[in-house]
CSV table of C-alpha atoms in Angstrom, one decimal:
chain,number,residue,atom,x,y,z
A,1,MET,CA,7.9,-134.5,98.7
A,2,SER,CA,4.7,-135.9,97.6
A,3,GLN,CA,3.0,-133.8,100.3
A,4,MET,CA,4.6,-130.5,98.9
A,5,ASN,CA,3.4,-131.3,95.4
A,6,ALA,CA,-0.1,-131.9,96.6
A,7,ALA,CA,0.0,-128.5,98.5
A,8,ASN,CA,1.2,-126.6,95.3
A,9,ALA,CA,-1.5,-128.2,93.3
A,10,GLU,CA,-4.1,-127.2,95.8
A,11,THR,CA,-2.8,-123.6,95.7
A,12,LYS,CA,-3.0,-123.4,91.9
A,13,ARG,CA,-6.6,-124.6,92.0
A,14,ALA,CA,-7.3,-121.8,94.6
A,15,ARG,CA,-5.9,-119.1,92.3
A,16,ARG,CA,-8.0,-119.9,89.2
A,17,ALA,CA,-10.6,-117.2,88.2
A,18,ALA,CA,-14.0,-117.6,89.7
A,19,SER,CA,-17.1,-117.2,87.7
A,20,VAL,CA,-20.6,-116.3,88.8
A,21,THR,CA,-23.8,-117.1,87.1
A,22,LEU,CA,-26.8,-114.9,88.0
A,23,ARG,CA,-30.3,-116.1,87.5
A,24,GLN,CA,-33.5,-114.2,87.7
A,25,GLY,CA,-36.8,-115.5,89.1
A,26,GLY,CA,-35.2,-118.8,89.7
A,27,ASP,CA,-35.2,-119.5,86.0
A,28,ALA,CA,-32.3,-121.7,85.4
A,29,GLY,CA,-32.6,-121.4,81.7
A,30,HIS,CA,-31.7,-117.6,81.4
A,31,THR,CA,-28.2,-116.4,82.4
A,32,HIS,CA,-26.6,-112.8,82.1
A,33,SER,CA,-23.0,-111.7,81.9
A,34,VAL,CA,-21.5,-108.7,83.8
A,35,GLY,CA,-21.0,-106.8,80.5
A,36,ASP,CA,-24.7,-107.0,79.8
A,37,LEU,CA,-25.5,-105.7,83.3
A,38,MET,CA,-23.1,-102.7,82.9
A,39,ASP,CA,-24.7,-101.3,79.6
A,40,PRO,CA,-27.4,-99.1,81.4
A,41,ALA,CA,-24.7,-97.5,83.6
A,42,ASN,CA,-22.5,-96.8,80.5
A,43,LYS,CA,-25.4,-95.2,78.8
A,44,SER,CA,-26.2,-93.0,81.8
A,45,LEU,CA,-22.6,-91.9,82.1
A,46,ALA,CA,-22.4,-91.2,78.4
A,47,GLU,CA,-25.6,-89.1,78.6
A,48,ALA,CA,-24.2,-87.2,81.5
A,49,LEU,CA,-21.0,-86.5,79.7
A,50,ARG,CA,-22.9,-85.2,76.6
A,51,ILE,CA,-24.9,-82.8,78.8
A,52,ALA,CA,-21.8,-81.6,80.6
A,53,TYR,CA,-20.1,-81.1,77.3
A,54,ARG,CA,-23.0,-79.0,76.0
A,55,LEU,CA,-23.1,-77.0,79.1
A,56,LEU,CA,-19.4,-76.4,78.8
A,57,MET,CA,-19.7,-75.3,75.2
A,58,VAL,CA,-22.5,-72.9,76.1
A,59,SER,CA,-20.5,-71.5,79.0
A,60,ILE,CA,-17.5,-71.0,76.7
A,61,PHE,CA,-19.7,-69.3,74.1
A,62,VAL,CA,-21.1,-67.0,76.8
A,63,MET,CA,-17.7,-66.2,78.1
A,64,LEU,CA,-16.5,-65.4,74.6
A,65,VAL,CA,-19.5,-63.1,74.1
A,66,LEU,CA,-18.8,-61.4,77.4
A,67,PHE,CA,-15.2,-61.2,76.6
A,68,ALA,CA,-16.0,-59.5,73.3
A,69,VAL,CA,-18.5,-57.2,74.9
A,70,SER,CA,-16.0,-56.1,77.5
A,71,GLY,CA,-14.2,-54.2,74.7
A,72,PHE,CA,-17.0,-51.6,74.6
A,73,GLN,CA,-16.4,-48.7,77.0
A,74,GLN,CA,-18.3,-45.4,77.6
A,75,ILE,CA,-16.3,-42.2,77.3
A,76,GLY,CA,-17.7,-39.4,79.5
A,77,ALA,CA,-18.4,-35.7,78.6
A,78,SER,CA,-15.3,-34.5,80.4
A,79,GLU,CA,-13.0,-37.2,79.0
A,80,VAL,CA,-11.3,-38.2,75.8
A,81,GLY,CA,-10.4,-41.7,74.9
A,82,VAL,CA,-7.2,-43.4,73.7
A,83,ARG,CA,-7.4,-46.9,72.1
A,84,LEU,CA,-4.6,-49.4,72.7
A,85,THR,CA,-3.9,-52.5,70.8
A,86,LEU,CA,-1.1,-54.8,72.1
A,87,GLY,CA,0.1,-52.0,74.3
A,88,LYS,CA,0.4,-49.4,71.4
A,89,ILE,CA,-1.7,-46.4,70.9
A,90,VAL,CA,-3.7,-46.9,67.7
A,91,ALA,CA,-6.3,-44.1,68.0
A,92,ARG,CA,-6.3,-40.8,69.9
A,93,ASP,CA,-8.8,-38.1,70.8
A,94,LEU,CA,-11.9,-40.5,71.0
A,95,LYS,CA,-14.9,-38.4,71.6
A,96,GLN,CA,-17.8,-38.8,74.1
A,97,GLY,CA,-19.9,-41.9,73.7
A,98,LEU,CA,-19.6,-45.7,73.3
A,99,THR,CA,-16.4,-46.9,71.7
A,100,PHE,CA,-14.8,-50.4,71.1
A,101,SER,CA,-11.4,-51.8,71.4
A,102,TRP,CA,-9.9,-55.3,71.6
A,103,PRO,CA,-10.6,-56.6,75.1
A,104,GLN,CA,-7.9,-56.9,77.7
A,105,PRO,CA,-5.1,-58.0,77.6
A,106,PHE,CA,-5.1,-57.5,73.8
A,107,GLY,CA,-6.3,-54.0,73.9
A,108,ASP,CA,-8.0,-51.3,76.1
A,109,VAL,CA,-9.5,-47.8,76.0
A,110,LEU,CA,-7.8,-45.4,78.4
A,111,LYS,CA,-9.8,-42.3,79.5
A,112,VAL,CA,-8.0,-39.0,79.9
A,113,PRO,CA,-9.8,-36.4,82.1
A,114,THR,CA,-10.0,-33.0,80.4
A,115,THR,CA,-11.5,-31.1,83.4
A,116,ASP,CA,-9.5,-28.3,84.9
A,117,GLN,CA,-7.2,-29.1,87.8
A,118,THR,CA,-6.3,-26.5,90.4
A,119,LEU,CA,-2.9,-26.2,92.2
A,120,ASP,CA,-2.3,-23.8,95.1
A,121,VAL,CA,1.2,-22.6,95.6
A,122,LYS,CA,1.0,-21.3,99.1
A,123,ASN,CA,4.3,-21.8,100.9
A,124,ALA,CA,7.0,-21.9,98.1
A,125,PHE,CA,7.3,-18.1,98.1
A,126,PHE,CA,5.7,-17.1,101.4
A,127,PRO,CA,6.9,-16.9,105.0
A,128,ASN,CA,5.7,-19.5,107.5
A,129,LEU,CA,2.6,-18.2,109.2
A,130,THR,CA,0.7,-19.5,112.3
A,131,SER,CA,-3.0,-20.2,112.1
A,132,ALA,CA,-3.8,-16.9,113.8
A,133,GLU,CA,-1.6,-15.0,111.2
A,134,GLU,CA,-3.3,-16.9,108.4
A,135,LYS,CA,-6.6,-15.7,109.7
A,136,THR,CA,-5.3,-12.1,110.0
A,137,LEU,CA,-4.0,-12.3,106.4
A,138,ALA,CA,-7.4,-13.5,105.2
A,139,GLU,CA,-9.2,-10.6,106.9
A,140,LYS,CA,-6.8,-7.7,106.5
A,141,HIS,CA,-4.3,-8.9,103.8
A,142,ASP,CA,-0.7,-7.9,104.4
A,143,SER,CA,-1.6,-4.8,106.5
A,144,GLY,CA,-2.3,-7.1,109.4
A,145,LEU,CA,1.2,-8.7,109.4
A,146,GLU,CA,3.2,-5.5,110.0
A,147,GLY,CA,6.2,-5.6,112.3
A,148,GLY,CA,7.4,-9.1,111.7
A,149,ARG,CA,10.9,-10.3,112.1
A,150,ASP,CA,13.6,-9.1,109.7
A,151,THR,CA,15.1,-12.5,109.0
A,152,LEU,CA,14.0,-15.6,107.1
A,153,ASP,CA,14.4,-19.3,107.8
A,154,PRO,CA,15.4,-21.1,104.6
A,155,ASP,CA,13.8,-24.3,105.9
A,156,THR,CA,10.4,-22.8,106.4
A,157,ASP,CA,10.2,-19.4,104.8
A,158,GLY,CA,9.9,-18.8,101.1
A,159,ALA,CA,10.5,-15.6,99.0
A,160,VAL,CA,11.5,-14.5,95.5
A,161,LEU,CA,14.3,-12.1,94.6
A,162,THR,CA,13.5,-9.2,92.3
A,163,ALA,CA,15.7,-7.5,89.7
A,164,ASP,CA,16.4,-4.5,92.1
A,165,GLY,CA,17.7,-6.8,94.8
A,166,SER,CA,14.5,-6.8,96.9
A,167,ILE,CA,12.7,-9.7,98.5
A,168,VAL,CA,9.0,-10.1,98.1
A,169,HIS,CA,6.4,-12.8,99.0
A,170,THR,CA,3.7,-14.1,96.8
A,171,ARG,CA,1.1,-16.9,96.6
A,172,TRP,CA,-0.3,-18.3,93.4
A,173,GLN,CA,-3.2,-20.4,92.2
A,174,VAL,CA,-2.8,-22.3,88.9
A,175,THR,CA,-5.4,-24.0,86.8
A,176,TYR,CA,-4.2,-26.6,84.3
A,177,ARG,CA,-5.5,-29.5,82.2
A,178,ARG,CA,-4.3,-32.4,80.2
A,179,VAL,CA,-4.3,-32.1,76.4
A,180,SER,CA,-6.4,-34.5,74.4
A,181,ASP,CA,-3.5,-36.3,72.6
A,182,ALA,CA,-2.7,-38.6,75.6
A,183,ARG,CA,0.9,-37.5,75.9
A,184,SER,CA,0.4,-37.3,79.6
A,185,LEU,CA,-0.5,-41.0,79.7
A,186,GLU,CA,2.7,-41.8,77.9
A,187,ARG,CA,5.1,-39.7,80.0
A,188,ILE,CA,3.5,-39.3,83.5
A,189,SER,CA,3.0,-42.3,85.8
A,190,GLY,CA,0.4,-40.9,88.1
A,191,GLU,CA,-1.5,-37.9,89.5
A,192,ALA,CA,1.2,-37.2,92.2
A,193,GLU,CA,3.9,-37.0,89.6
A,194,GLU,CA,1.8,-34.8,87.5
A,195,ARG,CA,1.2,-32.3,90.3
A,196,ASN,CA,5.0,-32.3,91.1
A,197,ILE,CA,5.8,-31.5,87.4
A,198,VAL,CA,3.3,-28.6,87.4
A,199,MET,CA,4.6,-27.3,90.7
A,200,ALA,CA,8.2,-27.3,89.4
A,201,ALA,CA,7.1,-25.4,86.3
A,202,VAL,CA,5.2,-22.9,88.3
A,203,ARG,CA,8.1,-22.2,90.6
A,204,ARG,CA,10.5,-21.8,87.7
A,205,GLY,CA,8.0,-19.4,86.0
A,206,VAL,CA,7.6,-17.2,89.1
A,207,ILE,CA,11.3,-17.1,89.9
A,208,HIS,CA,12.2,-16.2,86.3
A,209,ALA,CA,9.5,-13.5,86.1
A,210,ALA,CA,10.4,-11.9,89.4
A,211,ALA,CA,14.1,-11.8,88.5
A,212,THR,CA,13.3,-9.5,85.5
A,213,MET,CA,11.2,-7.0,87.5
A,214,THR,CA,11.4,-4.6,90.4
A,215,ALA,CA,9.6,-5.0,93.7
A,216,ASP,CA,6.9,-2.5,92.7
A,217,GLU,CA,6.4,-4.3,89.4
A,218,VAL,CA,6.0,-7.7,91.1
A,219,LEU,CA,3.7,-6.5,93.9
A,220,TYR,CA,1.7,-3.7,92.3
A,221,ASP,CA,2.2,-4.2,88.5
A,222,GLN,CA,3.5,-0.6,88.3
A,223,PRO,CA,6.2,-0.4,85.6
A,224,SER,CA,8.9,2.2,85.4
A,225,LYS,CA,8.6,4.9,82.8
A,226,ASP,CA,11.1,3.4,80.5
A,227,ARG,CA,9.2,0.1,80.4
A,228,GLU,CA,5.6,1.2,80.1
A,229,ALA,CA,5.3,0.3,76.4
A,230,THR,CA,6.7,-3.3,76.8
A,231,PHE,CA,5.7,-4.1,80.4
A,232,GLU,CA,3.8,-7.3,81.1
A,233,PRO,CA,2.3,-8.2,84.6
A,234,ILE,CA,4.2,-10.9,86.5
A,235,ALA,CA,1.3,-13.4,86.2
A,236,ALA,CA,1.6,-13.2,82.4
A,237,VAL,CA,5.4,-13.7,82.3
A,238,ALA,CA,5.3,-16.5,84.9
A,239,LYS,CA,2.6,-18.3,83.0
A,240,ARG,CA,4.5,-18.1,79.7
A,241,GLU,CA,7.7,-19.4,81.3
A,242,ALA,CA,5.9,-22.2,83.1
A,243,GLN,CA,4.2,-23.3,80.0
A,244,LYS,CA,7.5,-23.1,78.1
A,245,LEU,CA,9.0,-25.7,80.5
A,246,LEU,CA,6.0,-28.0,80.2
A,247,SER,CA,6.2,-27.8,76.4
A,248,GLU,CA,9.9,-28.6,76.5
A,249,MET,CA,9.2,-31.6,78.7
A,250,ASP,CA,6.4,-32.6,76.2
A,251,VAL,CA,4.2,-34.0,79.0
A,252,GLY,CA,0.8,-33.0,77.5
A,253,LEU,CA,-0.1,-30.4,80.2
A,254,GLU,CA,-1.5,-27.0,79.5
A,255,ILE,CA,-1.8,-24.1,82.0
A,256,LYS,CA,-5.1,-22.2,81.6
A,257,GLN,CA,-4.9,-19.6,84.4
A,258,PHE,CA,-2.1,-18.2,86.5
A,259,THR,CA,-3.4,-16.0,89.3
A,260,ARG,CA,-1.5,-14.2,92.1
A,261,THR,CA,-3.7,-14.7,95.2
A,262,GLU,CA,-1.5,-13.0,97.9
A,263,LYS,CA,1.4,-10.6,97.8
A,264,MET,CA,3.4,-8.6,100.3
A,265,PRO,CA,6.8,-7.1,100.9
A,266,PRO,CA,9.0,-8.3,103.8
A,267,ARG,CA,7.0,-8.0,107.0
A,268,PHE,CA,9.1,-5.5,108.7
A,269,LEU,CA,8.8,-3.2,105.6
A,270,ILE,CA,5.0,-3.5,105.2
A,271,LYS,CA,4.4,-0.1,106.9
A,272,ASP,CA,6.9,1.7,104.7
A,273,PHE,CA,5.5,0.2,101.5
A,274,SER,CA,2.0,1.1,102.6
A,275,ALA,CA,3.1,4.7,103.2
A,276,VAL,CA,4.5,4.8,99.6
A,277,GLN,CA,1.3,3.3,98.2
A,278,THR,CA,-0.8,5.8,100.1
A,279,ALA,CA,1.2,8.7,98.8
A,280,GLN,CA,1.1,7.4,95.2
A,281,ALA,CA,-2.7,6.9,95.6
A,282,GLU,CA,-3.1,10.5,96.8
A,283,ALA,CA,-0.9,11.8,94.0
A,284,GLU,CA,-2.9,9.8,91.4
A,285,LYS,CA,-6.1,11.2,92.9
A,286,GLU,CA,-4.8,14.7,92.7
A,287,ARG,CA,-3.6,14.2,89.1
A,288,THR,CA,-7.0,12.8,88.2
A,289,SER,CA,-8.7,15.7,89.8
A,290,ALA,CA,-6.4,18.2,88.0
A,291,GLU,CA,-7.0,16.5,84.7
A,292,GLN,CA,-10.7,16.6,85.3
A,293,GLU,CA,-10.5,20.2,86.2
A,294,ALA,CA,-8.5,20.9,83.1
A,295,ARG,CA,-11.0,19.2,80.9
A,296,GLU,CA,-13.8,21.1,82.5
A,297,LYS,CA,-12.0,24.4,82.1
A,298,LEU,CA,-11.2,23.6,78.5
A,299,SER,CA,-14.8,22.6,77.8
A,300,ASN,CA,-16.1,25.7,79.5
A,301,ALA,CA,-13.6,27.8,77.5
A,302,ALA,CA,-14.2,26.4,74.0
A,303,GLY,CA,-16.6,23.3,74.2
A,304,GLU,CA,-15.9,20.4,71.9
A,305,ALA,CA,-13.4,22.4,69.9
A,306,ALA,CA,-11.0,23.0,72.8
A,307,PRO,CA,-8.6,20.1,72.0
A,308,ILE,CA,-8.3,21.2,68.4
A,309,ILE,CA,-7.8,24.9,69.3
A,310,LEU,CA,-5.3,24.0,72.0
A,311,ALA,CA,-3.3,21.8,69.5
A,312,GLN,CA,-3.1,24.7,67.1
A,313,ILE,CA,-2.0,27.0,69.8
A,314,ASP,CA,0.8,24.6,70.7
A,315,ARG,CA,1.7,24.4,67.0
A,316,TYR,CA,1.8,28.2,66.8
A,317,GLY,CA,4.2,28.3,69.8
A,318,ASN,CA,6.5,25.7,68.2
A,319,GLU,CA,6.5,27.5,64.9
A,320,LEU,CA,7.4,30.8,66.6
A,321,THR,CA,10.2,29.1,68.6
A,322,THR,CA,11.7,27.5,65.5
A,323,GLY,CA,11.5,30.7,63.5
A,324,LYS,CA,8.8,29.6,61.1
A,325,HIS,CA,7.1,32.9,60.9
A,326,ASP,CA,5.1,32.3,57.7
A,327,GLU,CA,3.7,29.0,59.1
A,328,ALA,CA,3.0,30.7,62.4
A,329,GLU,CA,0.9,33.4,60.6
A,330,ALA,CA,-1.1,30.7,58.8
A,331,THR,CA,-1.6,28.8,62.1
A,332,LEU,CA,-2.7,32.0,63.8
A,333,LYS,CA,-5.3,32.6,61.1
A,334,ALA,CA,-6.5,29.0,61.4
A,335,ILE,CA,-6.9,29.6,65.2
A,336,ASP,CA,-8.9,32.8,64.5
A,337,ASP,CA,-11.1,30.9,61.9
A,338,LEU,CA,-11.6,28.1,64.4
A,339,MET,CA,-12.8,30.5,67.0
A,340,GLN,CA,-15.1,32.1,64.5
A,341,ARG,CA,-16.6,28.7,63.7
A,342,ARG,CA,-15.4,28.8,60.1
A,343,PRO,CA,-14.2,25.6,58.4
A,344,VAL,CA,-10.4,25.1,58.5
A,345,THR,CA,-8.1,22.7,56.7
A,346,ILE,CA,-5.6,21.1,59.1
A,347,ASP,CA,-3.1,18.6,57.8
A,348,GLY,CA,-5.1,18.1,54.7
A,349,LYS,CA,-8.4,17.5,56.5
A,350,GLU,CA,-11.2,20.0,56.7
A,351,VAL,CA,-12.4,20.7,60.3
A,352,ARG,CA,-15.7,22.3,61.2
A,353,PRO,CA,-15.4,23.1,64.9
A,354,ASN,CA,-18.3,23.4,67.3
A,355,VAL,CA,-17.1,26.2,69.4
A,356,SER,CA,-19.0,27.1,72.6
A,357,GLY,CA,-18.2,28.3,76.1
A,358,ARG,CA,-16.4,31.5,77.1
A,359,VAL,CA,-14.6,31.7,73.8
A,360,SER,CA,-17.9,32.1,72.0
A,361,THR,CA,-19.2,34.5,74.6
A,362,THR,CA,-16.0,36.6,74.6
A,363,LEU,CA,-16.0,36.8,70.8
A,364,ALA,CA,-19.7,37.8,70.8
A,365,GLU,CA,-19.0,40.5,73.4
A,366,ALA,CA,-15.9,41.6,71.5
A,367,LEU,CA,-18.0,41.9,68.3
A,368,GLN,CA,-20.7,43.7,70.2
A,369,TYR,CA,-18.1,46.0,71.7
A,370,LYS,CA,-16.6,46.6,68.3
A,371,THR,CA,-20.0,47.5,66.9
A,372,SER,CA,-20.7,49.8,69.9
A,373,VAL,CA,-17.4,51.6,69.5
A,374,VAL,CA,-18.0,52.2,65.8
A,375,SER,CA,-21.5,53.3,66.5
A,376,LYS,CA,-20.4,55.6,69.3
A,377,ALA,CA,-17.6,57.1,67.2
A,378,ARG,CA,-20.1,57.6,64.3
A,379,SER,CA,-22.5,59.2,66.7
A,380,ASP,CA,-19.8,61.4,68.3
A,381,ALA,CA,-18.7,62.5,64.8
A,382,GLU,CA,-22.3,63.3,63.8
A,383,SER,CA,-22.8,65.2,67.1
A,384,PHE,CA,-19.5,67.1,66.6
A,385,ASN,CA,-20.4,68.1,63.1
A,386,ALA,CA,-23.8,69.3,64.2
A,387,LYS,CA,-22.3,71.3,67.1
A,388,LEU,CA,-19.7,72.7,64.8
A,389,GLY,CA,-22.4,74.0,62.4
A,390,ALA,CA,-24.4,75.5,65.3
A,391,PHE,CA,-21.2,77.2,66.7
A,392,ARG,CA,-20.4,78.6,63.4
A,393,ALA,CA,-24.0,79.9,63.0
A,394,ASN,CA,-24.2,81.6,66.4
A,395,PRO,CA,-21.4,81.0,68.9
A,396,GLN,CA,-23.0,82.8,71.8
A,397,VAL,CA,-26.2,80.8,71.7
A,398,PHE,CA,-24.2,77.6,71.3
A,399,LEU,CA,-22.0,78.3,74.3
A,400,SER,CA,-24.9,79.2,76.4
A,401,GLY,CA,-26.7,76.0,75.6
A,402,GLU,CA,-23.6,73.9,76.2
A,403,TRP,CA,-23.0,75.6,79.5
A,404,THR,CA,-26.6,74.9,80.5
A,405,ASP,CA,-26.3,71.2,79.5
A,406,ALA,CA,-23.1,70.9,81.4
A,407,TYR,CA,-24.6,72.5,84.5
A,408,LYS,CA,-27.6,70.1,84.4
A,409,THR,CA,-25.3,67.2,84.0
A,410,PHE,CA,-23.1,68.3,86.9
A,411,SER,CA,-26.0,69.1,89.2
A,412,SER,CA,-27.7,65.7,88.5
A,413,ARG,CA,-24.8,63.7,90.1
A,414,GLU,CA,-25.5,62.0,93.4
A,415,SER,CA,-22.4,63.4,95.0
A,416,VAL,CA,-23.3,67.1,94.4
A,417,GLN,CA,-25.1,68.9,97.2
A,418,PHE,CA,-26.8,72.2,97.1
A,419,MET,CA,-27.0,75.0,99.7
A,420,LEU,CA,-29.4,78.0,99.4
A,421,LEU,CA,-28.0,81.3,101.0
A,422,PRO,CA,-30.2,84.3,101.8
A,423,PRO,CA,-29.7,87.3,99.5
A,424,GLY,CA,-27.6,90.2,100.7
A,425,LEU,CA,-25.4,88.0,102.9
A,426,GLU,CA,-22.0,89.6,102.9
A,427,ARG,CA,-20.0,87.0,104.7
A,428,LEU,CA,-20.8,83.3,105.6
A,429,VAL,CA,-18.4,80.8,107.1
A,430,LEU,CA,-19.5,77.1,106.9
A,431,MET,CA,-17.7,74.0,108.3
A,432,ILE,CA,-18.9,71.4,105.8
A,433,ASN,CA,-18.3,67.7,105.9
A,434,ARG,CA,-19.4,65.2,103.3
A,435,ASP,CA,-22.7,63.4,103.7
A,436,PRO,CA,-21.6,60.1,105.4
A,437,ASP,CA,-24.1,57.9,103.4
A,438,ILE,CA,-23.1,59.4,100.1
A,439,ASP,CA,-19.5,59.1,101.0
A,440,LYS,CA,-19.9,55.5,102.0
A,441,LYS,CA,-21.7,54.6,98.8
A,442,ILE,CA,-19.0,56.3,96.7
A,443,LYS,CA,-16.3,54.4,98.5
A,444,MET,CA,-18.1,51.1,98.2
A,445,GLU,CA,-18.5,51.6,94.4
A,446,GLU,CA,-14.9,52.6,94.1
A,447,ALA,CA,-13.7,49.5,96.1
A,448,ALA,CA,-15.9,47.2,94.0
A,449,LYS,CA,-14.5,48.6,90.8
A,450,ILE,CA,-10.9,48.2,92.1
A,451,ALA,CA,-11.6,44.6,93.2
A,452,GLU,CA,-13.2,43.8,89.8
A,453,GLN,CA,-10.2,45.2,88.0
A,454,ALA,CA,-7.8,43.4,90.2
A,455,GLN,CA,-9.6,40.1,89.6
A,456,LYS,CA,-9.4,40.7,85.8
A,457,ASP,CA,-5.7,41.5,86.1
A,458,ARG,CA,-5.0,38.3,88.1
A,459,GLU,CA,-6.9,36.1,85.6
A,460,LYS,CA,-5.1,37.8,82.7
A,461,LYS,CA,-1.7,37.2,84.4
A,462,ARG,CA,-2.5,33.5,85.1
A,463,ALA,CA,-3.5,33.0,81.5
A,464,GLU,CA,-0.3,34.7,80.3
A,465,GLU,CA,1.8,32.5,82.7
A,466,LEU,CA,0.1,29.4,81.6
A,467,PHE,CA,0.7,30.3,78.0
A,468,GLN,CA,4.4,31.0,78.6
A,469,LYS,CA,4.8,27.6,80.5
A,470,THR,CA,3.1,25.8,77.7
A,471,LEU,CA,5.2,27.6,75.1
A,472,GLN,CA,8.4,26.8,77.0
A,473,GLY,CA,7.4,23.1,77.5
A,474,THR,CA,6.6,22.8,73.8
A,475,SER,CA,9.9,24.4,72.9
A,476,THR,CA,11.9,22.1,75.2
A,477,GLU,CA,10.2,19.1,73.8
A,478,GLY,CA,10.9,20.2,70.2
A,479,MET,CA,14.6,20.7,71.0
A,480,ASN,CA,14.8,17.3,72.6
A,481,ASN,CA,13.2,15.7,69.6
């Protein structure tokens, strides 16, 4: 037991804290504790911490500055900006230049491109073509695709149905842009969705427009006569309908251009359509030529005053047809005054026509003829009175002189031939033929006169027929009205 107590006491002594005394330079009079020796390390650590803290503060300041500067963004020339704060739009239509917003995630500046975007609608309303057929179409248009099949595959071929029950094929190119109020950012998630929306609007516009038109109106913009005043090309109608859908969706998209790039009837009918177009083109050419010829003839007939005179002639015909004889007489006088270049009041407005051409020439010739007839009649009257006085004074001398004058006139004709016979000849038989040269000349002159008279008669007859047709047409129009 005593041994165990001794061992425990020894163990307790071993567990007591040890102490160390450090001496420097073997000087037993100076001793230092551990705390005194740790002060330089603490000071170094404190200095390092202060430097790290300052660097941290500077870094935080720089980061704050950079964070604040990140709110500045540049808006390009073809863009408009939209300022967001906490996810809400607080400013729209920011113009080109440097602008500021709260940095992310508190705010942002979204840029909306305002440049035109192009969408080609090639296959929605067009049959499926091979690469070789596409090349032919580009070189010869629809004329190079004649003789195709008379059926369509709904999975690959597109078409539009017209109001007259026909099928036609078209291709379109659409140019659109985003409006500047950023509605497209709010309602459209991306570019692919945006193009799908525009494609849907285009297809609806084309289908709606084609359903209200005939095949000729869709393909060639040729309206029927009853729709000429109100007709709009299919491109205009389709654009309006497509924009109407986009406006109803309120997606902030605006269509700028709507262009038909290709058009053709069903392939197996291309030849027939081409024949109709050729005939119409020829008819239009003939009509244009006829109108040009009519204008030239009217201009040659009366110059600048031709339309005015022709209008009064039509008016004169209408008044005769409706039994307005007093008005017809006044109109006829107005026509005469117009041709004489005298001022005329028509519908309360004074007109001073500049008449030229055949009307002017004919009137001048008529006036000259009138003057010559009067002069000749006056001359004939004076000659008759002179001859009457000579006859009364001496009839025998007067008759002898007249006979001599008549003989000279007769003998001076080219067709008269003279033959001298010897005196005392009791009987002479002659077989006489006409001189062939003289006879030929006489016949040529007679034929020329007959031909000239026939030409005048034909022109007169055509003029009368034209006047009657114009008069009848005017009368029919007046009755319809």
